[in-house]
PDB file of C-alpha atoms in Angstrom:
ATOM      1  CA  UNK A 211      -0.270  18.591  18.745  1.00  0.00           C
ATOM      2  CA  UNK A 212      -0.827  15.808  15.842  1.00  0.00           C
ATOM      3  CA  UNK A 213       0.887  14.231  13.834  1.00  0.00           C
ATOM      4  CA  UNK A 214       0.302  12.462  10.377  1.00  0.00           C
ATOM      5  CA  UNK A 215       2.990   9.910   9.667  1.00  0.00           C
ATOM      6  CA  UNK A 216       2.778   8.501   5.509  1.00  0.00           C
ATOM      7  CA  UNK A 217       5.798   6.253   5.267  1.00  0.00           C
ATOM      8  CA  UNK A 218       5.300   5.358   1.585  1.00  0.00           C
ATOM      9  CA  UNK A 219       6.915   8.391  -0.449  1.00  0.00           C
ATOM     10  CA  UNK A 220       6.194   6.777  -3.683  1.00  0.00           C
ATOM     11  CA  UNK A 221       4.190   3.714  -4.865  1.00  0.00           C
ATOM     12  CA  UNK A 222       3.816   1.888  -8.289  1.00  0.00           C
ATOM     13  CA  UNK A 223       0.828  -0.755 -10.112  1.00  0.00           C
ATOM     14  CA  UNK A 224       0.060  -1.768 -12.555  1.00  0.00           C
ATOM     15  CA  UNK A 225      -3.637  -0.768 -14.004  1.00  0.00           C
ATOM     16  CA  UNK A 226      -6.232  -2.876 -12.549  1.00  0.00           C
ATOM     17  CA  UNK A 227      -4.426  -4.068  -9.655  1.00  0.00           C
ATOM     18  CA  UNK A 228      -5.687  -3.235  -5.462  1.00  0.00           C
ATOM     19  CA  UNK A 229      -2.989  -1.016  -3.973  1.00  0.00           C
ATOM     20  CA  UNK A 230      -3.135   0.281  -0.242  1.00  0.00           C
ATOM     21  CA  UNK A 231      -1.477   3.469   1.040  1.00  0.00           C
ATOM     22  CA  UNK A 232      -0.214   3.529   4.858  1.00  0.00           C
ATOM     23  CA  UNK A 233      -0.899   6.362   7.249  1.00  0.00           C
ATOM     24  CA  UNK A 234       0.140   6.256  10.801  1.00  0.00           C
ATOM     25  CA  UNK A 235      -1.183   9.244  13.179  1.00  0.00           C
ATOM     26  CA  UNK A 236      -0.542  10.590  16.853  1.00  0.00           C
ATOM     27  CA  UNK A 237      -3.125  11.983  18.897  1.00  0.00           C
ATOM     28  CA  UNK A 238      -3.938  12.529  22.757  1.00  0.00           C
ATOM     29  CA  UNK A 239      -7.607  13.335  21.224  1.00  0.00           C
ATOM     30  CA  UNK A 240     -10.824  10.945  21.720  1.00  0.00           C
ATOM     31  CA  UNK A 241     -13.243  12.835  19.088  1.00  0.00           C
ATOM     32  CA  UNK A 242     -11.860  13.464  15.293  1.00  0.00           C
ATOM     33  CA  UNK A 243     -11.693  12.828  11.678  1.00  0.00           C
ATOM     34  CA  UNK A 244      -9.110  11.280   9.020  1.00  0.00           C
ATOM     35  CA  UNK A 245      -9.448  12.190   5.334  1.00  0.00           C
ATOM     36  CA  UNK A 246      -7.395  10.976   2.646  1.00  0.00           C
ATOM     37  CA  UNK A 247      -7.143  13.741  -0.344  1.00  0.00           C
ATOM     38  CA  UNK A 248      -5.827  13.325  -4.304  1.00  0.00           C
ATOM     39  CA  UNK A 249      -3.374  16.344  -5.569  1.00  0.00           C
ATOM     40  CA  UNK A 250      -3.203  15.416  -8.962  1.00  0.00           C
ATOM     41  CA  UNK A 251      -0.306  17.291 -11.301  1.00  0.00           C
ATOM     42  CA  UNK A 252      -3.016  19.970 -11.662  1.00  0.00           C
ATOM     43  CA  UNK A 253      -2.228  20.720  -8.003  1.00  0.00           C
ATOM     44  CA  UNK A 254      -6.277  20.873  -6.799  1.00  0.00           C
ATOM     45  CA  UNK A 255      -6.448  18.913  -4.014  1.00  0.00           C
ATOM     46  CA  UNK A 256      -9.565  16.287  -4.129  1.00  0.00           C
ATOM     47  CA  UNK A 257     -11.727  14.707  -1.201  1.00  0.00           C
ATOM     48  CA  UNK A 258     -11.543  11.336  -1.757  1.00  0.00           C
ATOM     49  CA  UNK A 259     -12.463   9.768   1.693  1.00  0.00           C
ATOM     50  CA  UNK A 260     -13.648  10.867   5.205  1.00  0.00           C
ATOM     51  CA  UNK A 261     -13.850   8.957   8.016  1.00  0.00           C
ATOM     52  CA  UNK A 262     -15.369   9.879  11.570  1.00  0.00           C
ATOM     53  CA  UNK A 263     -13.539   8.891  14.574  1.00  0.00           C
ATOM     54  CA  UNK A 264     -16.430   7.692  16.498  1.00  0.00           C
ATOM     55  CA  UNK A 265     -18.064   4.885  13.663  1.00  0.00           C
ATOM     56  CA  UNK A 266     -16.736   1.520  13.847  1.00  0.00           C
ATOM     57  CA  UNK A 267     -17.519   0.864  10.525  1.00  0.00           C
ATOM     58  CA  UNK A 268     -14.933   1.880   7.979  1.00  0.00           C
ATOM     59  CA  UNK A 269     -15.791   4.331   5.139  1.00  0.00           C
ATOM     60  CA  UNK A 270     -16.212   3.523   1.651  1.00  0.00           C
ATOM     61  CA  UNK A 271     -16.398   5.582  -1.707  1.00  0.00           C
ATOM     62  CA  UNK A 272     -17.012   3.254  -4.673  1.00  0.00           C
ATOM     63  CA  UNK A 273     -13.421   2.142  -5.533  1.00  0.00           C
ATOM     64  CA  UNK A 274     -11.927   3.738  -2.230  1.00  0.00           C
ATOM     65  CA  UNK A 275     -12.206   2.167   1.313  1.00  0.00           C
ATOM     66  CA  UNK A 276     -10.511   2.884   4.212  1.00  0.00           C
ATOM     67  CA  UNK A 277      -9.132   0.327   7.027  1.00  0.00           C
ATOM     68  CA  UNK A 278      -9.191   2.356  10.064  1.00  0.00           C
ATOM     69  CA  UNK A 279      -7.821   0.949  13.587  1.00  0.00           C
ATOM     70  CA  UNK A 280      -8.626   3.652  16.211  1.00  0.00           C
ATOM     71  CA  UNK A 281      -6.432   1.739  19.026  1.00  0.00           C
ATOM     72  CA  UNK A 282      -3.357   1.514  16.739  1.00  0.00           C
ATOM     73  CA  UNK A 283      -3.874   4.717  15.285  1.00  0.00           C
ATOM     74  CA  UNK A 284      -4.114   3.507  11.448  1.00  0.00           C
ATOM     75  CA  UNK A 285      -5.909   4.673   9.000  1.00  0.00           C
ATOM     76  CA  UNK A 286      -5.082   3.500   5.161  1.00  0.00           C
ATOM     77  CA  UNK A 287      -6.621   3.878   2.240  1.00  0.00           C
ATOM     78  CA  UNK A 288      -7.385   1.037  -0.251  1.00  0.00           C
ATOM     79  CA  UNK A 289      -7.616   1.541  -4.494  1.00  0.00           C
ATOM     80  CA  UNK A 290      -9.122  -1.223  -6.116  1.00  0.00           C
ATOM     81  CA  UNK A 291      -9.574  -2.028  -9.973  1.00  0.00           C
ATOM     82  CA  UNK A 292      -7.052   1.404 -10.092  1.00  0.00           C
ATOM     83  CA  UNK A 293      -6.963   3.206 -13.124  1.00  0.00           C
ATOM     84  CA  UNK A 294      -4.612   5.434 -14.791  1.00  0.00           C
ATOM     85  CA  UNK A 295      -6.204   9.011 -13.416  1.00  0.00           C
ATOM     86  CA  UNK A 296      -5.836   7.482 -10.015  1.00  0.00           C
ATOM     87  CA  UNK A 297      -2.286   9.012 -10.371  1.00  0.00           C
ATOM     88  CA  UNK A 298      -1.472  11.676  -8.038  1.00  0.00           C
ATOM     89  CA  UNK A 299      -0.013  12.477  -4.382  1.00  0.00           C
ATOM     90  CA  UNK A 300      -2.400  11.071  -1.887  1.00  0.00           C
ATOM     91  CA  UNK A 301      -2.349  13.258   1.703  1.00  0.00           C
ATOM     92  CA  UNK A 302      -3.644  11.705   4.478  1.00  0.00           C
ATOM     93  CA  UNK A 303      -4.697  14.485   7.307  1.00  0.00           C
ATOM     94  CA  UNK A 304      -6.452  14.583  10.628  1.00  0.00           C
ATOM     95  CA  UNK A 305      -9.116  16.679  12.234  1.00  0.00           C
ATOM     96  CA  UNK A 306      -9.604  17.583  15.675  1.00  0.00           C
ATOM     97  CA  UNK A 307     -13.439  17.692  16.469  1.00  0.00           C
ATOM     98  CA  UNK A 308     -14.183  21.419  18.591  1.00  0.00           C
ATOM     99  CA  UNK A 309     -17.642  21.063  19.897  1.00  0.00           C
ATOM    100  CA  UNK A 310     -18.218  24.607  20.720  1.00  0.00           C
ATOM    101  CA  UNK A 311     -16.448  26.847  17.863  1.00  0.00           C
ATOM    102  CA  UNK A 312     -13.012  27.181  17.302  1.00  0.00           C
ATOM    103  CA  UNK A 313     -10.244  25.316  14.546  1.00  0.00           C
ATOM    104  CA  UNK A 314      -6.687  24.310  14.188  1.00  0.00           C
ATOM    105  CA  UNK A 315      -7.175  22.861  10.533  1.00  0.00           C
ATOM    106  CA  UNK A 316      -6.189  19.836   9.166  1.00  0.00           C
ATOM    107  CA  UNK A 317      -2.966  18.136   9.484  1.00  0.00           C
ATOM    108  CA  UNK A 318      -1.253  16.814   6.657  1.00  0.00           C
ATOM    109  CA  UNK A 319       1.206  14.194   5.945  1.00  0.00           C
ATOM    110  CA  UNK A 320       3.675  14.447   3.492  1.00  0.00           C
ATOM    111  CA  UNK A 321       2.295  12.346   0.972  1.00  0.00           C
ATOM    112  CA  UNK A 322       2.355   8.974  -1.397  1.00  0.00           C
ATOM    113  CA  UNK A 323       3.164   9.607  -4.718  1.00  0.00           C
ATOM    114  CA  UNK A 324       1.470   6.772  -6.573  1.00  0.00           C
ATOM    115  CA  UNK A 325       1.949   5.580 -10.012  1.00  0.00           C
ATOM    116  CA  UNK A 326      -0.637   3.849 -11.954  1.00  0.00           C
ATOM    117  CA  UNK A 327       1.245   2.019 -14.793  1.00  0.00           C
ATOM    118  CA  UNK A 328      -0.988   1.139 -18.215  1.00  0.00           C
TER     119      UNK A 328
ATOM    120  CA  UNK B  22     -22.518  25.079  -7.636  1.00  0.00           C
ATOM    121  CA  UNK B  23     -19.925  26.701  -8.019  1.00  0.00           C
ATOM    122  CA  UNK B  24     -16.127  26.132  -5.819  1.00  0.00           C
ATOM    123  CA  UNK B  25     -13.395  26.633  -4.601  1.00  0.00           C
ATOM    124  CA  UNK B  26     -11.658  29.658  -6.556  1.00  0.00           C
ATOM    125  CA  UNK B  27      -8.674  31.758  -6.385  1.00  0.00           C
ATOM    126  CA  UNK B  28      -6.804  34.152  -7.893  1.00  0.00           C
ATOM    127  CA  UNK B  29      -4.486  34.743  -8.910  1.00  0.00           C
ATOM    128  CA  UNK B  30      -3.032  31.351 -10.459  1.00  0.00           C
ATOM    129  CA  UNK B  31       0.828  32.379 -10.460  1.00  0.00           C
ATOM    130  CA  UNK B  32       2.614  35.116  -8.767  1.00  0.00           C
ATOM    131  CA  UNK B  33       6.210  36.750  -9.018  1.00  0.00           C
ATOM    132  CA  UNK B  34       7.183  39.223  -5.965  1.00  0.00           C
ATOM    133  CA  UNK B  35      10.713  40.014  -4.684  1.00  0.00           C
ATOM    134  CA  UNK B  36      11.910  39.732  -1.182  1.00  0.00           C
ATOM    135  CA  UNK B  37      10.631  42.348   1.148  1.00  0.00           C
ATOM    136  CA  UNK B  38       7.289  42.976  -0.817  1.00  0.00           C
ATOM    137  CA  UNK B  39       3.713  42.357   0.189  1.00  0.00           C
ATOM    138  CA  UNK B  40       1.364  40.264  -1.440  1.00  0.00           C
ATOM    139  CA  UNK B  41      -2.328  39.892  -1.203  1.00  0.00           C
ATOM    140  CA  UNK B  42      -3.595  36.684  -2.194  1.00  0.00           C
ATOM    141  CA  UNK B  43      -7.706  35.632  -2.702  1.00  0.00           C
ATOM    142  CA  UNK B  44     -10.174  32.839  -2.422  1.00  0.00           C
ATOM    143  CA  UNK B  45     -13.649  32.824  -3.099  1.00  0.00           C
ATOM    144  CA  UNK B  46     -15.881  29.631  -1.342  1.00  0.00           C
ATOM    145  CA  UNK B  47     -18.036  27.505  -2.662  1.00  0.00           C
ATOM    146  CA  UNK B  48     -22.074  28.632  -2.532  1.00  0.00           C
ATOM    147  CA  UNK B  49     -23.418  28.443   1.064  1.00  0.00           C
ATOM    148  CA  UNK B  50     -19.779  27.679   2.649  1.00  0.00           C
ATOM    149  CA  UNK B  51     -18.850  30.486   5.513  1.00  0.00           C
ATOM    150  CA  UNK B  52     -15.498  29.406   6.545  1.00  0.00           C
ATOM    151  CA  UNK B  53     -12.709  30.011   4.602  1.00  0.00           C
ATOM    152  CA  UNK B  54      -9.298  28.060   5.959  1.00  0.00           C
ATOM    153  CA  UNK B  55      -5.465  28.637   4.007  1.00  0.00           C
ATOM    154  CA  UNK B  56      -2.736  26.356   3.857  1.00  0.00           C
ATOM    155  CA  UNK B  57       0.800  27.346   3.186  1.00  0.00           C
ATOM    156  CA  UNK B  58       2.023  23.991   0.469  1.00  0.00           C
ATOM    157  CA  UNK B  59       6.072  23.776  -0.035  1.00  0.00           C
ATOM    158  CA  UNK B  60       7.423  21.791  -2.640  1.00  0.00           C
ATOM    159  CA  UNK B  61       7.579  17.913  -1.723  1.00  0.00           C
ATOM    160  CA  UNK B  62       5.334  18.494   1.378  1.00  0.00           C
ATOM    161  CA  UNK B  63       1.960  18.004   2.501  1.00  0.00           C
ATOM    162  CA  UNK B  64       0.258  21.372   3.178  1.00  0.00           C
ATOM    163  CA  UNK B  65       0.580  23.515   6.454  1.00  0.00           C
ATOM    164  CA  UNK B  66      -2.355  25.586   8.423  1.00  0.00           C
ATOM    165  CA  UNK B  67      -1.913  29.257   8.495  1.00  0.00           C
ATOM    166  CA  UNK B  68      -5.054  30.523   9.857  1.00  0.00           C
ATOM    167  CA  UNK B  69      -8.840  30.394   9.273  1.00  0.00           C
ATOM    168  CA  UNK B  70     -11.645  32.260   9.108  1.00  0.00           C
ATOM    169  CA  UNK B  71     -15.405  31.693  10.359  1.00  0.00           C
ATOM    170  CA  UNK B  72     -18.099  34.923   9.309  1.00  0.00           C
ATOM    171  CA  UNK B  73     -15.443  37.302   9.530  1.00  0.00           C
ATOM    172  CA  UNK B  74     -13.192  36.454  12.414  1.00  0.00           C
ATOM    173  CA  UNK B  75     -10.223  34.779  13.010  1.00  0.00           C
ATOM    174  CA  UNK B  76     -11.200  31.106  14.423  1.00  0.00           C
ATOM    175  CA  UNK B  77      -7.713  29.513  14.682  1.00  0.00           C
ATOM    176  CA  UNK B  78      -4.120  29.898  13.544  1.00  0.00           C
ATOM    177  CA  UNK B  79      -1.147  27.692  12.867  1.00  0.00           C
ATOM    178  CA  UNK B  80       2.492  28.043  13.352  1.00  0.00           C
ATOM    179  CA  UNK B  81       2.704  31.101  10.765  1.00  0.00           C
ATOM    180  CA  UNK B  82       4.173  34.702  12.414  1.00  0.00           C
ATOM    181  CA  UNK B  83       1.779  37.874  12.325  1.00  0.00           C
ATOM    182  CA  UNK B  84       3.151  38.997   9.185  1.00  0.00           C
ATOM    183  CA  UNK B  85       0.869  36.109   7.830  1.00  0.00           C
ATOM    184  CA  UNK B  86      -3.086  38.480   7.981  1.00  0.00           C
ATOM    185  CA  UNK B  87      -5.703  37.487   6.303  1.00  0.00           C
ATOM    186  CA  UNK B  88      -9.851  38.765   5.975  1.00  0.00           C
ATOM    187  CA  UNK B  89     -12.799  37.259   5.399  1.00  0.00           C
ATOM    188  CA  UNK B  90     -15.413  39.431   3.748  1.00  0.00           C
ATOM    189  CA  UNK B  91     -19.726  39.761   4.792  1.00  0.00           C
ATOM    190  CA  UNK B  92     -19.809  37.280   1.591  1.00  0.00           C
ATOM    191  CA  UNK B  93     -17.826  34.792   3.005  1.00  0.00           C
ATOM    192  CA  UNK B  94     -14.738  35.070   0.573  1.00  0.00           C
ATOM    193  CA  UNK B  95     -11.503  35.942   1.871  1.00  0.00           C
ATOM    194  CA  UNK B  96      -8.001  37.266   1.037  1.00  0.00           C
ATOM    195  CA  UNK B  97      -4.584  35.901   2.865  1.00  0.00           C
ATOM    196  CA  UNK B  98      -1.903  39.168   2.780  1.00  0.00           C
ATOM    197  CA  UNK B  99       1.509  38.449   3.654  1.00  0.00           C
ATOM    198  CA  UNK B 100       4.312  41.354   4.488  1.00  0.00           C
ATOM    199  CA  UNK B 101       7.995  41.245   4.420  1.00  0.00           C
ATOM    200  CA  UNK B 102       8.321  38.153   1.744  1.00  0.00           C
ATOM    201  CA  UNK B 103      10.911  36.228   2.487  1.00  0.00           C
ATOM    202  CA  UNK B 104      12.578  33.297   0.263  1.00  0.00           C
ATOM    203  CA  UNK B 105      11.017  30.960   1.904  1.00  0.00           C
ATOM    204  CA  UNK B 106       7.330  31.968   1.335  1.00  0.00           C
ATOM    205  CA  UNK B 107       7.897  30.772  -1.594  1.00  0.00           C
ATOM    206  CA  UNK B 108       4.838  28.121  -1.906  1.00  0.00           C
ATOM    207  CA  UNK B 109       1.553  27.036  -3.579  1.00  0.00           C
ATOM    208  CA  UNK B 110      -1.125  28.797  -1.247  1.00  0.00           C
ATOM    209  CA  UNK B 111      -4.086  26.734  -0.990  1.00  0.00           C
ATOM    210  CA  UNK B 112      -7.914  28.518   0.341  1.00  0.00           C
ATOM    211  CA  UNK B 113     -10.110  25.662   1.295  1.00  0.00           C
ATOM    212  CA  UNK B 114     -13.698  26.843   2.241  1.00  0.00           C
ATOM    213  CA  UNK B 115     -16.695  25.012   4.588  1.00  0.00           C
ATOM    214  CA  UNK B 116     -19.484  25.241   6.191  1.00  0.00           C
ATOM    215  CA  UNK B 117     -19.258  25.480   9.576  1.00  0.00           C
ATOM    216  CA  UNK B 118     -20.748  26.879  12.708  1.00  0.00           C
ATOM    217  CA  UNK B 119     -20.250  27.321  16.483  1.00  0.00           C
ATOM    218  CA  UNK B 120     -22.086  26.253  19.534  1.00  0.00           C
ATOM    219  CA  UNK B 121     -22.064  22.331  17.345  1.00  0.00           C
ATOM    220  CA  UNK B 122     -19.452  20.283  15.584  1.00  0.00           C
ATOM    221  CA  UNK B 123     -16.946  22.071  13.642  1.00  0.00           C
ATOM    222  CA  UNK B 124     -15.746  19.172  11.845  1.00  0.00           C
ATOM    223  CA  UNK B 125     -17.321  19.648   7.911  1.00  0.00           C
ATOM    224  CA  UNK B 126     -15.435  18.972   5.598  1.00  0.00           C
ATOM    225  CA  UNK B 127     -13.143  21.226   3.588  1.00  0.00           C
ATOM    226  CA  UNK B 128     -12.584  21.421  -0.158  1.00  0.00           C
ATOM    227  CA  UNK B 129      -9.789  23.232  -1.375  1.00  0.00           C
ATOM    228  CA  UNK B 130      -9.318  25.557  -4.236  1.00  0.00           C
ATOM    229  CA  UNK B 131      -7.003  25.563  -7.335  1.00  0.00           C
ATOM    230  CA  UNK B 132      -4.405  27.469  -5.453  1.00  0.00           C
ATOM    231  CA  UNK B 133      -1.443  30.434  -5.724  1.00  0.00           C
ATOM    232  CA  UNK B 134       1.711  29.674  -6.906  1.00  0.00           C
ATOM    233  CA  UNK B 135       3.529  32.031  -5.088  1.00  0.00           C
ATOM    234  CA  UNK B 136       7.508  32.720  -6.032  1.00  0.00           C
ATOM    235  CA  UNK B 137       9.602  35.032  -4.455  1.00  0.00           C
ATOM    236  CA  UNK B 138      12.823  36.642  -5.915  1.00  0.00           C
TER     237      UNK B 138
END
């Protein structure tokens, strides 16, 4: 089984400023994917990055990039110019890859509360 | 295109009730997945749903059913409420197929408040 590992239960910056959000994961697994998602207080829970196991190169999504070290099982999630909607819980979760059918859904963590401050 | 949706948005049962919760996916999506979120934690995965069969299950006991319906949408029904199914209920749908990679991506609906007397 996985396991998704966020040991930052709340974070705080001020407007404008780079923040990065730590997630740690266990796997036995070669072949799967990391997402971070955004639960803002409107509960909906938001893609904000995906990453593939298997590409070297680490994702990006305009203000959101993603440092991902497959040997040390890392995978964190970096805000720059962050703005005052980037407030939410941020879940970091894992995907096993099933080549051939079948799911076990994505494993969460238990979140980062961060706090954009004006 | 439309998303994620559910209905409904809050729900009050009391212990020992059923409850039928449901989740329609976004255009073109045929999977249907539901997560069980307690307050203060990340969410948990109860089961999912690929053209209208079961395609994996969490940790959640059989009183935890759910369907998925010939247009893909899906309802999660839960027997016997107990306190602690007290819980937002989140449907996230995809698109996803066997015999290749069932790795797309899933986006997630508004979800169920679900509280239990």
């Amino acid at each position: 089984a996985q396991t998704v590992t966020q040991s930052q239960p709340e974070m705080s910056v001020q407007e404008a400023e780079t923040v990065t959000l730590s997630c740690t994961y266990d796997t036995s697994e070669n072949n799967y994917y990391l997402f971070w998602y955004k639960q803002p207080p409107s509960r909906q829970m938001i893609l904000v990055i995906r990453q593939e196991a298997y590409k070297q190169q680490n994702a990006t999504e305009n203000r959101f990039s993603v440092n991902f070290q497959k040997a040390a099982k890392s995978f964190s999630l970096k805000i720059s110019d962050s703005q005052l909607g980037d407030t939410a819980m941020y879940f970091c979760a894992f995907m096993k890859h099933f080549a051939g059918g079948g799911a076990d859904g994505l494993t969460f963590g238990k979140g980062t509360h961060l706090i954009i401050q004006p | 295109e439309t998303g994620v949706t559910q209905s409904p948005t809050h729900l009050i049962k009391t212990r020992g009730q059923q409850v039928t919760l449901r989740c329609s996916s976004q255009s073109g999506h045929n999977t249907v997945s539901w997560y069980q979120q307690a307050l203060g934690q990340g969410p948990q995965f109860i089961f999912q749903y690929y053209r209208e069969e079961e395609n994996g299950r969490g940790n959640f006991p059989p009183r935890f059913s759910g369907l998925q319906f010939p247009n893909y949408s899906s309802e999660l029904n839960v027997n016997a409420l107990e306190l602690d199914d007290s819980a937002l209920y989140l449907c996230a749908s995809s698109l996803g197929s066997t015999g290749r990679e069932s790795t797309d991506t899933q986006y997630f609906g508004p979800g169920t408040r679900l509280t239990v007397l």
